[in-house]
Coordinates of C-alpha atoms in Angstrom, one line a residue:
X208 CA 0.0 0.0 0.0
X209 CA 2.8 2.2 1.0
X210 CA 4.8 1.8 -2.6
X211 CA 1.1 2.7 -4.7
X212 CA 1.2 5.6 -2.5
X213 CA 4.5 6.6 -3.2
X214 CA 4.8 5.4 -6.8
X215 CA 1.3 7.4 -7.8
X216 CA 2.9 10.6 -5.7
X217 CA 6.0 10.1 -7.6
X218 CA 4.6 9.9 -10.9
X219 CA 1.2 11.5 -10.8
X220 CA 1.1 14.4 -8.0
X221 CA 4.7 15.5 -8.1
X222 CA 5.1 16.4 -11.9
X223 CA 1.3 18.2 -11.6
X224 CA 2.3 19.6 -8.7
X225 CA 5.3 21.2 -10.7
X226 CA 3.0 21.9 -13.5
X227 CA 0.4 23.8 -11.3
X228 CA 3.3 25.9 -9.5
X229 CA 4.1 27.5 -13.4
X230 CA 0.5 27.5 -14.3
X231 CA -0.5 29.5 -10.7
X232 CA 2.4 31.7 -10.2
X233 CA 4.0 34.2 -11.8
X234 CA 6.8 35.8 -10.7
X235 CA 6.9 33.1 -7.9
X236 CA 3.6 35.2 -6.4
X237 CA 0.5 33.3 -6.5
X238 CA -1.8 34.4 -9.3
X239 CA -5.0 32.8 -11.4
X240 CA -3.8 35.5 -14.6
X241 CA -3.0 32.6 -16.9
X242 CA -5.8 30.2 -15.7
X243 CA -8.4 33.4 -16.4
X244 CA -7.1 34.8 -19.8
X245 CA -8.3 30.9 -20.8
X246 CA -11.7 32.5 -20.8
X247 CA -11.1 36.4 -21.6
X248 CA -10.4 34.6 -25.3
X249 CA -13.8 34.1 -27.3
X250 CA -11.6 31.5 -29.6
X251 CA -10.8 29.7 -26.2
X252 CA -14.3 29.5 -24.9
X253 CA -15.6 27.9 -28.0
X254 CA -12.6 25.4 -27.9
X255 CA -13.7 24.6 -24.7
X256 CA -17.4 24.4 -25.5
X257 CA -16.7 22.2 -28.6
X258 CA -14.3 20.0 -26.4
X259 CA -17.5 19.2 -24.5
X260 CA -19.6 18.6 -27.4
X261 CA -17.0 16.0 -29.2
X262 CA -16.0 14.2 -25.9
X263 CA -19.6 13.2 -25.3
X264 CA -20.3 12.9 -28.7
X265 CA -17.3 10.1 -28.8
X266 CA -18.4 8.6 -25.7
X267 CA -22.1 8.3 -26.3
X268 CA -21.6 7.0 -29.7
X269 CA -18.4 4.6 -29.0
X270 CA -20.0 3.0 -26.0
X271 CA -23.1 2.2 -28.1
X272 CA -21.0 1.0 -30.8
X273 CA -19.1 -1.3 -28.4
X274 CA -21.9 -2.3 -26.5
X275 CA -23.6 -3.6 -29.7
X276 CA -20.1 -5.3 -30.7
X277 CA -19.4 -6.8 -27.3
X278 CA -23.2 -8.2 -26.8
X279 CA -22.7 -9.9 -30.1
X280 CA -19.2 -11.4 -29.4
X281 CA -20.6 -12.7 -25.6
X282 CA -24.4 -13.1 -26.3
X283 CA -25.0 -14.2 -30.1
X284 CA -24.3 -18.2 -31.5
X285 CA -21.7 -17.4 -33.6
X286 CA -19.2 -19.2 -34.9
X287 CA -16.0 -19.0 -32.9
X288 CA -13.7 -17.9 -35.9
X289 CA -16.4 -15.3 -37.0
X290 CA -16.2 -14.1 -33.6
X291 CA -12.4 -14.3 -34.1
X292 CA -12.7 -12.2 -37.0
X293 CA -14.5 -9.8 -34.9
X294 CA -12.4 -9.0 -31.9
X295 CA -9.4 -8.8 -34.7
X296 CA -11.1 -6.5 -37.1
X297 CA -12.5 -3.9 -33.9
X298 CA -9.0 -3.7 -32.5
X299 CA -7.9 -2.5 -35.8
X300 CA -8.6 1.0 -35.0
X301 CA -6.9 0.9 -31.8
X302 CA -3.5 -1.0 -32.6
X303 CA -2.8 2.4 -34.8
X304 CA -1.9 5.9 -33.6
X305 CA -4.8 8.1 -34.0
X306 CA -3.4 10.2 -36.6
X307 CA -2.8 7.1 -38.9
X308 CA -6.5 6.5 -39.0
X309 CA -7.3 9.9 -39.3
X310 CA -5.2 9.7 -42.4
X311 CA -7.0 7.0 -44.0
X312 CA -10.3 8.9 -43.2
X313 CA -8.7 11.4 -45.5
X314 CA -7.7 9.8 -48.1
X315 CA -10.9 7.7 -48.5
X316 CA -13.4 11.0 -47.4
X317 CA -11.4 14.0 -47.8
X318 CA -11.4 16.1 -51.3
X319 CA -11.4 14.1 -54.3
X320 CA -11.3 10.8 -51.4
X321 CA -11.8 7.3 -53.4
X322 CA -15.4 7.2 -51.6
X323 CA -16.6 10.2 -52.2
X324 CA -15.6 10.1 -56.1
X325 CA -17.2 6.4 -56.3
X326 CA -20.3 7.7 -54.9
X327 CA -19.8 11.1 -57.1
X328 CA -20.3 13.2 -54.2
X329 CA -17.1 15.7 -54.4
X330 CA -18.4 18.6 -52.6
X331 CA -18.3 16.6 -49.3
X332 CA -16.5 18.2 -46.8
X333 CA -15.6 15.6 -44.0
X334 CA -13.6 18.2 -41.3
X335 CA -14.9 19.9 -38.5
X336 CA -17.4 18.0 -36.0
X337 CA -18.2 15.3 -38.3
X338 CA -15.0 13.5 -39.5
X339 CA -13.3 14.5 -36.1
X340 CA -16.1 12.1 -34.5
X341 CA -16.2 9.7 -36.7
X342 CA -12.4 8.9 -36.7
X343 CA -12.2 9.3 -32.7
X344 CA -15.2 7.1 -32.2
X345 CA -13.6 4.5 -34.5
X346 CA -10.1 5.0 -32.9
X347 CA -11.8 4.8 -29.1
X348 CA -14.6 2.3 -29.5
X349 CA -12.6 -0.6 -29.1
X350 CA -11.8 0.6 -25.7
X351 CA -15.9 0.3 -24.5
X352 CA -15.9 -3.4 -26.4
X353 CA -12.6 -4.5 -24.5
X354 CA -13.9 -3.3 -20.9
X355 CA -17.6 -4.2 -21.8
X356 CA -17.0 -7.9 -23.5
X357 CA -15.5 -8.1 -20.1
X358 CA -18.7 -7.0 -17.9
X359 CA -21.0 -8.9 -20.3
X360 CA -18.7 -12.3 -19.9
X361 CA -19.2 -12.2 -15.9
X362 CA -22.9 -12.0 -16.2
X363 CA -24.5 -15.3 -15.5
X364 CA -26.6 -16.6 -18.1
X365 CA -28.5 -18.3 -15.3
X366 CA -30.2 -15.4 -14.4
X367 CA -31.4 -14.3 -17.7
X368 CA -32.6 -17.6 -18.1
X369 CA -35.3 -17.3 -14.7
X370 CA -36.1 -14.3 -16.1
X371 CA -37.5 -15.8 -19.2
X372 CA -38.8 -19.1 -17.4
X373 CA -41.0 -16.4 -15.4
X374 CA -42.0 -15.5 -18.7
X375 CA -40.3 -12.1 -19.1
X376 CA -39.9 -11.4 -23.2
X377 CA -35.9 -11.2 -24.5
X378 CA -36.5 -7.6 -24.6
X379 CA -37.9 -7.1 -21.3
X380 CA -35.0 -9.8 -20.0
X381 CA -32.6 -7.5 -21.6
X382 CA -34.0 -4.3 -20.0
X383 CA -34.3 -5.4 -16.5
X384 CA -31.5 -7.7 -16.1
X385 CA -28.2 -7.6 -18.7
X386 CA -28.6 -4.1 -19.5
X387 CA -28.9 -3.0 -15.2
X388 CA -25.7 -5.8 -14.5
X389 CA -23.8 -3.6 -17.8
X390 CA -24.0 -0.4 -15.8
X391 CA -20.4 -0.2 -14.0
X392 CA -19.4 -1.2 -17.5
X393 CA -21.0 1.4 -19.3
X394 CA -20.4 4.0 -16.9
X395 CA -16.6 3.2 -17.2
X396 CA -16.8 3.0 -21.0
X397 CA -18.2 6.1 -20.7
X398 CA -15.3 7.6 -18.8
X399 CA -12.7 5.9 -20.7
X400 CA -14.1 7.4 -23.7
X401 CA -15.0 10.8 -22.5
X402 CA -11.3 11.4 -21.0
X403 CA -9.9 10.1 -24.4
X404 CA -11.3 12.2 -26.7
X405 CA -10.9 15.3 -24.1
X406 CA -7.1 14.4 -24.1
X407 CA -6.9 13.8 -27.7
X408 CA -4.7 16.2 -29.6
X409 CA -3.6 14.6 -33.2
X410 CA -7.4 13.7 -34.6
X411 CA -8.3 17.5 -34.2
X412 CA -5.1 18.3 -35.8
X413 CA -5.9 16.2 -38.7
X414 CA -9.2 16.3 -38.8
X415 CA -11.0 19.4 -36.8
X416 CA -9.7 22.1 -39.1
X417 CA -9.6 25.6 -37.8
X418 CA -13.9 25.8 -38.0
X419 CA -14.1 23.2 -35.5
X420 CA -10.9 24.2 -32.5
X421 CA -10.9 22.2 -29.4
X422 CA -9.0 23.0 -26.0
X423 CA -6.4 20.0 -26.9
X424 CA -5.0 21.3 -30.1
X425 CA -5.2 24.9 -29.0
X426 CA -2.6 24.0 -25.7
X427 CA -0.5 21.8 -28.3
X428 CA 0.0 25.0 -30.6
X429 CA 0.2 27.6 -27.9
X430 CA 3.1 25.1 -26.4
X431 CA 5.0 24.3 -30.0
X432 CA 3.9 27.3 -32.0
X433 CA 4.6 30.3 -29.7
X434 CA 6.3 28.6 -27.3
X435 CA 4.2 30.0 -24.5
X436 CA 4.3 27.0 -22.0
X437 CA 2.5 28.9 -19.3
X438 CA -0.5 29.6 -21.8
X439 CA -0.6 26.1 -23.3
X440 CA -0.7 24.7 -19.9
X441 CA -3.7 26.6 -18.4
X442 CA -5.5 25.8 -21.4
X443 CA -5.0 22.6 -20.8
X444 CA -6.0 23.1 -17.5
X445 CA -9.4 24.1 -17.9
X446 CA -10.2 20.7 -19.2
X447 CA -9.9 19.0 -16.1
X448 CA -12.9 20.7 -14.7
X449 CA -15.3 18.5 -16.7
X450 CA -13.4 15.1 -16.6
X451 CA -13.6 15.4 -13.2
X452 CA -17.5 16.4 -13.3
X453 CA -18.0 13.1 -15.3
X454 CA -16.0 10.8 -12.9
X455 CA -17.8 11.9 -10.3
X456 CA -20.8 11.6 -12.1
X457 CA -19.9 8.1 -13.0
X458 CA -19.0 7.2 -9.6
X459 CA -22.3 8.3 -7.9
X460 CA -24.3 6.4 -10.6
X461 CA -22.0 3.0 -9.9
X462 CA -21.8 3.0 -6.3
X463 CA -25.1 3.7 -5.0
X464 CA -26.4 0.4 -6.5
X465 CA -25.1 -4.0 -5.8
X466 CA -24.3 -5.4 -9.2
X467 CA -23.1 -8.5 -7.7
X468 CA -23.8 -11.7 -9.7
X469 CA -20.9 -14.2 -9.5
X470 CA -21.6 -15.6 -6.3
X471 CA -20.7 -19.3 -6.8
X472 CA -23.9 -20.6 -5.1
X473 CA -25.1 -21.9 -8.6
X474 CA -25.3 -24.5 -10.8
X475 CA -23.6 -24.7 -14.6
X476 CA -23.8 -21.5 -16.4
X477 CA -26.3 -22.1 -19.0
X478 CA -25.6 -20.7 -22.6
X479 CA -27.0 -17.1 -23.3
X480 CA -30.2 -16.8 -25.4
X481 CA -29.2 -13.4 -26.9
X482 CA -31.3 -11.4 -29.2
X483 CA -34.9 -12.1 -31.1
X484 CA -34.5 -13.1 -35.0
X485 CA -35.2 -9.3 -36.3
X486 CA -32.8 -7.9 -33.5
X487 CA -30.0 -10.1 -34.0
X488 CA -30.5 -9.4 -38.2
X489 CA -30.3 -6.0 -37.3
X490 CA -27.3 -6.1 -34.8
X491 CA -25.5 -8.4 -37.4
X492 CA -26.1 -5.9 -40.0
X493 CA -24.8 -2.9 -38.1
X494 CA -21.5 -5.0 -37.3
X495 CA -20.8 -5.9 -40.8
X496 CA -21.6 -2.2 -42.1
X497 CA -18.9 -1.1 -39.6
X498 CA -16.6 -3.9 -40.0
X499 CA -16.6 -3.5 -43.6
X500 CA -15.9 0.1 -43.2
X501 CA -12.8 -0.6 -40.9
X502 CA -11.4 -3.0 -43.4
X503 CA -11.6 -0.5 -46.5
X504 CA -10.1 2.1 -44.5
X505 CA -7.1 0.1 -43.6
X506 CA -6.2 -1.7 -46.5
X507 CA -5.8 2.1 -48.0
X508 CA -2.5 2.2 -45.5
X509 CA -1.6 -1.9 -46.4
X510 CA -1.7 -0.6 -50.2
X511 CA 0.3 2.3 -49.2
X512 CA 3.1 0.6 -48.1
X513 CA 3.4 -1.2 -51.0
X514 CA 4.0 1.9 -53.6
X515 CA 6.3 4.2 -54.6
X516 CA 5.0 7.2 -53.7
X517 CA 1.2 7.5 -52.6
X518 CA -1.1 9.2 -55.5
X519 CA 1.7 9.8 -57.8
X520 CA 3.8 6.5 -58.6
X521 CA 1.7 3.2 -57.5
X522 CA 4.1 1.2 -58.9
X523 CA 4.7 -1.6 -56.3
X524 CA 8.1 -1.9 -54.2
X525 CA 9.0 -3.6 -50.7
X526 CA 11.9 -0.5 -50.2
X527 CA 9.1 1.1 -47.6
X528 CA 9.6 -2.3 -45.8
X529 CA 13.1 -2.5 -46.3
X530 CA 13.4 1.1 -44.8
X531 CA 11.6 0.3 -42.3
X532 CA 13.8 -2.3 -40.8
X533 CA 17.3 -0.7 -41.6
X534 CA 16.7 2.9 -40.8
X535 CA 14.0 2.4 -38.6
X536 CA 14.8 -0.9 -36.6
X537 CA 16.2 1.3 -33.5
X538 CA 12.7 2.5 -33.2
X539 CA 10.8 -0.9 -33.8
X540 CA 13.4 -2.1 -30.9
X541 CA 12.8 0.6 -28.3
X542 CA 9.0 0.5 -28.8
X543 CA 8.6 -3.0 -28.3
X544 CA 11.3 -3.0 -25.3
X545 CA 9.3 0.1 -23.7
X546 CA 5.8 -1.7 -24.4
X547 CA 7.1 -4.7 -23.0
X548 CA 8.2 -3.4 -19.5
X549 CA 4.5 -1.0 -19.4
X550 CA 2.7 -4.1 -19.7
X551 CA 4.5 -6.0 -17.1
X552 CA 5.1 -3.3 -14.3
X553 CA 1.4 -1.8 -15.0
X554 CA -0.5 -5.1 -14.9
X555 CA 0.7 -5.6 -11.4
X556 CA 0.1 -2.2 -10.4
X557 CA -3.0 -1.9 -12.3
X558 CA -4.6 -4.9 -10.4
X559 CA -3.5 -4.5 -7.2
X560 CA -5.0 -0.5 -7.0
X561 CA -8.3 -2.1 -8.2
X562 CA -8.2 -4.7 -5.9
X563 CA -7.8 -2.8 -3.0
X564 CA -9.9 0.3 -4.2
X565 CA -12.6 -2.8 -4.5
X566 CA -12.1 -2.9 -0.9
X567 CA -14.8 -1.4 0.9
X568 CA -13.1 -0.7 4.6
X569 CA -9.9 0.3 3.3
X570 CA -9.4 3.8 4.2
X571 CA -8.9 6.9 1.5
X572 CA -9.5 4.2 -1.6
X573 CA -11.5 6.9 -3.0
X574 CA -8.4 8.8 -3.1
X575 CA -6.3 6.1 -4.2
X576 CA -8.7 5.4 -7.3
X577 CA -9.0 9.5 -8.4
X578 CA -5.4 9.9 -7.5
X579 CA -4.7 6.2 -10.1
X580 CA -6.5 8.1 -12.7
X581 CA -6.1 11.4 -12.7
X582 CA -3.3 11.2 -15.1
X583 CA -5.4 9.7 -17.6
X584 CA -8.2 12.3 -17.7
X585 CA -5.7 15.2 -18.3
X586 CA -4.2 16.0 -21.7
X587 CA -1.4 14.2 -23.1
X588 CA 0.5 17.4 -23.9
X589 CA 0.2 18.4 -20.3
X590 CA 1.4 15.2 -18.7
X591 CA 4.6 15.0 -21.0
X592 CA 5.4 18.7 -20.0
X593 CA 4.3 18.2 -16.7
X594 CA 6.8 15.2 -16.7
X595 CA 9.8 17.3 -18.7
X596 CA 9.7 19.6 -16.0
X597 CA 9.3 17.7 -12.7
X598 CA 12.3 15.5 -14.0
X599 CA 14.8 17.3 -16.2
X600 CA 15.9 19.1 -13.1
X601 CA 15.9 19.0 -9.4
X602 CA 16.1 15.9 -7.2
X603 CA 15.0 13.6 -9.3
X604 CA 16.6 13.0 -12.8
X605 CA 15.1 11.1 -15.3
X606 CA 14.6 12.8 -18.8
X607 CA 16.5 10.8 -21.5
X608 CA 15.9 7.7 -19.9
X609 CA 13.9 4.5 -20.8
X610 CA 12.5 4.8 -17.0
X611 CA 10.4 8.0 -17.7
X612 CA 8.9 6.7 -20.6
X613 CA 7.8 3.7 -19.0
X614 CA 6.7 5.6 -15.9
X615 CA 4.5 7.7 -18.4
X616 CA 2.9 4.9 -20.4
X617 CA 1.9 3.2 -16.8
X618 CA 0.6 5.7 -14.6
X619 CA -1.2 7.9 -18.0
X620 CA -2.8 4.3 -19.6
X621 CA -3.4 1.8 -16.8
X622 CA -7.1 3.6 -16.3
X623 CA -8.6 0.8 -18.5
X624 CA -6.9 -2.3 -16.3
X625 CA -7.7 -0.6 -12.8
X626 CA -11.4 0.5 -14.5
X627 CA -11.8 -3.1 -15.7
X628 CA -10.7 -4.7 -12.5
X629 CA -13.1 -2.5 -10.1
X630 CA -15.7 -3.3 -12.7
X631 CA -15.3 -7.4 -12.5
X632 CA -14.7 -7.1 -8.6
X633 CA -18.0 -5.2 -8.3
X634 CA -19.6 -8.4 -9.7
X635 CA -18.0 -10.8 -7.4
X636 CA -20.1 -11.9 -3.9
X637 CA -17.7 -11.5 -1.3
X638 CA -18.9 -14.3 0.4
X639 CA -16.3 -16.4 -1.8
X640 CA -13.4 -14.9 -0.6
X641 CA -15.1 -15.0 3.0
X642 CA -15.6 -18.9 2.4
X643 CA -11.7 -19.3 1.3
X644 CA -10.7 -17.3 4.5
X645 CA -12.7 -19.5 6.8
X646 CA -11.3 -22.3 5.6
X647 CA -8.0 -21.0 7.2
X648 CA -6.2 -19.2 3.3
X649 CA -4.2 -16.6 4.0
X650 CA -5.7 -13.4 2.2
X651 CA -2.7 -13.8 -0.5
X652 CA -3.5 -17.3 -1.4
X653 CA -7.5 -16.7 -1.6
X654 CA -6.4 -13.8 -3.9
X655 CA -4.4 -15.8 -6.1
X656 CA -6.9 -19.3 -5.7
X657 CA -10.3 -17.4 -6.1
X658 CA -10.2 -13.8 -6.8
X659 CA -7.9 -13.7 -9.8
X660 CA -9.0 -16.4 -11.8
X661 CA -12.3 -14.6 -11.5
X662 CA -10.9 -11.5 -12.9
X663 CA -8.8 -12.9 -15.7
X664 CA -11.0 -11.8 -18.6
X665 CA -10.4 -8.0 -16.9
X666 CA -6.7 -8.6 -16.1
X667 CA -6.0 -9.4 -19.8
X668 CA -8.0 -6.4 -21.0
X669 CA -5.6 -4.3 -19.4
X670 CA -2.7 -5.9 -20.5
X671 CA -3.9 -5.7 -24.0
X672 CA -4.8 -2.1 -23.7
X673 CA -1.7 -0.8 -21.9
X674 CA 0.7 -2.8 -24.5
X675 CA -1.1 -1.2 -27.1
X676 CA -1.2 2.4 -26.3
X677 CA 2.5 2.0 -25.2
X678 CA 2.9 1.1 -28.7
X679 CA 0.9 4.1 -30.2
X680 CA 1.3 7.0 -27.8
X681 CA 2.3 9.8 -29.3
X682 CA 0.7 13.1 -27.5
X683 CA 2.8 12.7 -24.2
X684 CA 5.6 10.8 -25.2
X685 CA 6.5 13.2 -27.8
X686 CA 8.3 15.4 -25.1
X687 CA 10.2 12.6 -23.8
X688 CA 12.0 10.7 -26.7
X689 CA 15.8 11.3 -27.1
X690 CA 18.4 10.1 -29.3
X691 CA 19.2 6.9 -26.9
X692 CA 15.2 6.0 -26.8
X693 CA 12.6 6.6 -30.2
X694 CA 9.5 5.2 -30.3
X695 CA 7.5 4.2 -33.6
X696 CA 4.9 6.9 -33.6
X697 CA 7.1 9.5 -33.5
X698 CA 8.5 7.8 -36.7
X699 CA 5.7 7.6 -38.3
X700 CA 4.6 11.3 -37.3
X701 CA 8.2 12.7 -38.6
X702 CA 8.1 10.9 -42.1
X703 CA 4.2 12.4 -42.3
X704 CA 5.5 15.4 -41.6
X705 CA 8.0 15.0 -44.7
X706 CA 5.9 13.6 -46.5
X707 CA 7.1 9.9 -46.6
X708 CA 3.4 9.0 -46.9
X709 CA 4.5 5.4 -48.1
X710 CA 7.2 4.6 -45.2
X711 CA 5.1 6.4 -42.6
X712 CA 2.4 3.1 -44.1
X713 CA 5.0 0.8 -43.7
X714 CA 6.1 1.5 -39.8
X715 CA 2.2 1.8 -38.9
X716 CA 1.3 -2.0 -40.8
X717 CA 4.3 -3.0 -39.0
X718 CA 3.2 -1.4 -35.5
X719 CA -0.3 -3.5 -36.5
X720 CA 1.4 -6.6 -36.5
X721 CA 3.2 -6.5 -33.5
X722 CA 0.5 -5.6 -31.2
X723 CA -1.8 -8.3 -32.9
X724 CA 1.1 -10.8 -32.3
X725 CA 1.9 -9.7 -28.6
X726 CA -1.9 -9.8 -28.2
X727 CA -2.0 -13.3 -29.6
X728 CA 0.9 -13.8 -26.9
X729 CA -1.0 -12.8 -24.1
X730 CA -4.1 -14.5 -24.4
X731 CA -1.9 -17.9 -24.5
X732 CA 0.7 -16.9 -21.6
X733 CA -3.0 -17.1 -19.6
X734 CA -4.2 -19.8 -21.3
X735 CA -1.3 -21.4 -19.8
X736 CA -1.5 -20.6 -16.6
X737 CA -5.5 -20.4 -15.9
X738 CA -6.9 -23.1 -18.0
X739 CA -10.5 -22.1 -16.5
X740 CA -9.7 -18.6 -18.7
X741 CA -10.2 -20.8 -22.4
X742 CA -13.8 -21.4 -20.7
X743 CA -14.1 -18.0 -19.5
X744 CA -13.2 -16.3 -22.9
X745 CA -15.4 -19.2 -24.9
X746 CA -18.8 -18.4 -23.3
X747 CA -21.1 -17.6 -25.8

């Protein structure tokens, strides 16, 4: 308990603590002139406004979206490799930076796009609001389907089933008993979502254009544009304000209500009836429409690494591939090396903060879970300054090293493991660990015999997720990369910014593959060790 308290203070309330000392003062006198010339700006106020609109926008609309896709991978007879297919396909998005997608959005619905042409509808203009939703809810859904697949696994089918013996409908049984059990996990998609696109700087770059600003690109430009890190950081401050509305919105709806239902006083789980025959058409439908969509959009990138130059010589060629792993392979090595170590060293911190947040006589937990993720709900930009000046100077140096990086990726993206963990534990009857502790288990052993093989689906979401945005962060650990560490997105960023359309294709397929693969890894690591999981992840 001690070393979360000192790691998070470390990590999360020492560099804001820096931050908020140059935001706050001027002069070294206290003063709120920065934080109020945020709102004397009519530009800023309708960043601000629009950054409410989008984030809620992206939440509402990617929490549906994964709701629909994680119902059909846990509730719907499907075949297993079609469900497969599924989970491979939604990830998609997510396994790329942002930018990269936004790119393909672009290309496919930005002037004179392919789609846009084959439909012969060339006055379409995709930026502002409209494409900067649609490529952050495409990017972020996959974060609501990870953490709600999760929620919707641990729901016994058993009790869907005596609702329908009782006579309920499948719609009624859906309204008054799977969709009520899915609240923590739509409350915590919700978050996830909400603080994602609120911290999300390169879509609006791409995407928003100057008709549509948002707080996240305005810091990023005030910070790297005129250099005015005092400005960029108040802006970025402002944002907290609503995060922090939400969470605690979040939290009141969650806690105030049991939504216990593994208790292990029943029988064998039967098999989930899922949807009615129009509903299931329907949710089928929407999942191909989606999925097709994901696949057109990314085979644009697969095509462009195989050409010369994108738009003006197709010709094919592997040099973008051969570039790639010459002049490149230092990056390819650091990123996976840094990904590696994030997963690791966040997994275990990840579940042990959600187990003992879960904990309900454990004193300040509520300010052990804010304080776990308040990194995540703040702007990228203003964590990786935030981190640049708590540890380029003073007692603690770290800039330049592998360790800051790593201490970045884990206390900025372990949100979804410690979210996904509460969540499970919420649905567990404490009675079971009671039972184990009775029989005379120590409280490690009935954690490791009972609680975590009940947990594994959540415990393997957030390994997936924190590999992955290790592997594709880009808005925080921009500030940190030196010459001894690079990491792949900043590759991928620099050659887009040159131009190197076709190389900057080649390093994000290649990105693609090696999260799919490490994925692929950590599913059979726990396969291995928790042969219960294969049943867990198998329940239709």
């Amino acid at each position: 308990m001690m070393v979360l308290w000192a790691l998070l203070g470390l990590f999360v309330l020492y560099p804001l603590a820096r931050l908020m000392y140059m935001v706050f003062t001027i002069d070294g006198a206290a003063s709120f002139t920065n934080f109020t010339q945020v709102f004397t700006n009519w530009y800023n106020r309708k960043a601000f406004f629009n950054s409410l609109i989008l984030a809620t926008s992206v939440a509402a609309g990617g929490t549906l979206v994964g709701f629909i896709f994680a119902f059909a991978e846990t509730r719907l007879s499907l075949p297993v490799f079609i469900k497969w297919f599924i989970g491979a396909v939604v990830v998609l998005p997510f396994v790329s930076p942002p930018f990269t997608s936004s790119i393909a959005l672009t290309l496919v619905l930005g002037p004179n796009g392919l789609l846009l042409n084959f439909l012969g509808i060339p006055d379409f203009n995709i930026y502002g609001f409209l494409g900067t939703w649609i490529a952050e809810t495409l990017t972020y859904f996959p974060v609501a389907f990870l953490t709600l697949a999760a929620v919707l696994r641990a729901i016994d089918p058993n009790l869907e089933d005596a609702a329908m013996s009782m006579g309920s409908s499948r719609w009624r049984t859906f309204r008054t008993v799977t969709l009520p059990l899915s609240a923590p996990g739509l409350a915590n998609a919700f978050l996830l979502l909400f603080g994602s696109s609120l911290a999300d700087f390169a879509t609006p770059l791409v995407m928003a254009g100057h008709t549509f600003p948002v707080l996240t690109t305005q810091a990023y430009l005030q910070i790297t544009g005129m250099y005015d890190l005092r400005g960029g950081a108040a802006i970025s401050f402002v944002l907290l304000i609503p995060a922090v509305l939400v969470y605690l919105l979040q939290h009141y709806w969650v806690e105030r209500r049991s939504y216990v239902t593994v208790t292990g006083k029943v029988g064998i789980r039967t098999t989930p009836k899922g949807a009615s025959g129009f509903i299931e058409i329907l949710i089928l439908a929407f999942i191909f429409l989606v999925t097709i969509f994901i696949i057109f959009l990314y085979s644009i990138i697969f095509l462009g690494s195989l050409v010369n130059v994108w738009g003006v010589d197709n010709s094919f060629t592997l040099e973008n591939y051969v570039y790639v792993f010459t002049v490149g392979l230092k990056a390819v090595k650091d990123t996976v090396i840094i990904a590696i170590a994030s997963t690791l060293v966040g997994s275990v911190i990840g579940v042990a903060i959600g187990y003992l947040v879960s904990l309900k006589d454990l004193p300040w937990r509520k300010t052990l879970e804010f304080t776990s993720l308040l990194n995540y709900v703040l702007p990228g930009t203003v964590i990786g300054i935030a981190y640049v000046i708590a540890f380029n100077s003073g007692p603690i140096v770290l800039t330049g090293t592998m360790s800051i990086i790593v201490a970045l990726c884990v206390f900025r993206y372990d949100a979804t493991g410690i979210r996904a963990t509460i969540a499970s534990l919420q649905q567990i009857d404490k009675s079971m660990e009671e039972a184990s502790l009775s029989l005379g288990a120590s409280r490690l052993t009935t954690f490791f015999r009972v609680t975590l093989p009940l947990i594994i689906p959540a415990v393997t979401t957030g390994m997936r997720y924190l590999f992955v945005v290790s592997m594709t962060a880009v808005s925080a650990t921009i500030f940190l990369v030196s010459v001894r560490w690079s990491l792949l997105t900043i590759r991928i960023l620099e050659c887009i910014t040159e131009l190197l359309f076709a190389q900057a294709a080649a390093f994000s397929v290649v990105l693609v593959l090696i999260v799919f693969i490490a994925i692929g890894i950590i599913s059979v690591m726990f396969r291995i060790a928790y042969p219960d999981y294969v049943c867990q992840t198998r329940r239709p």
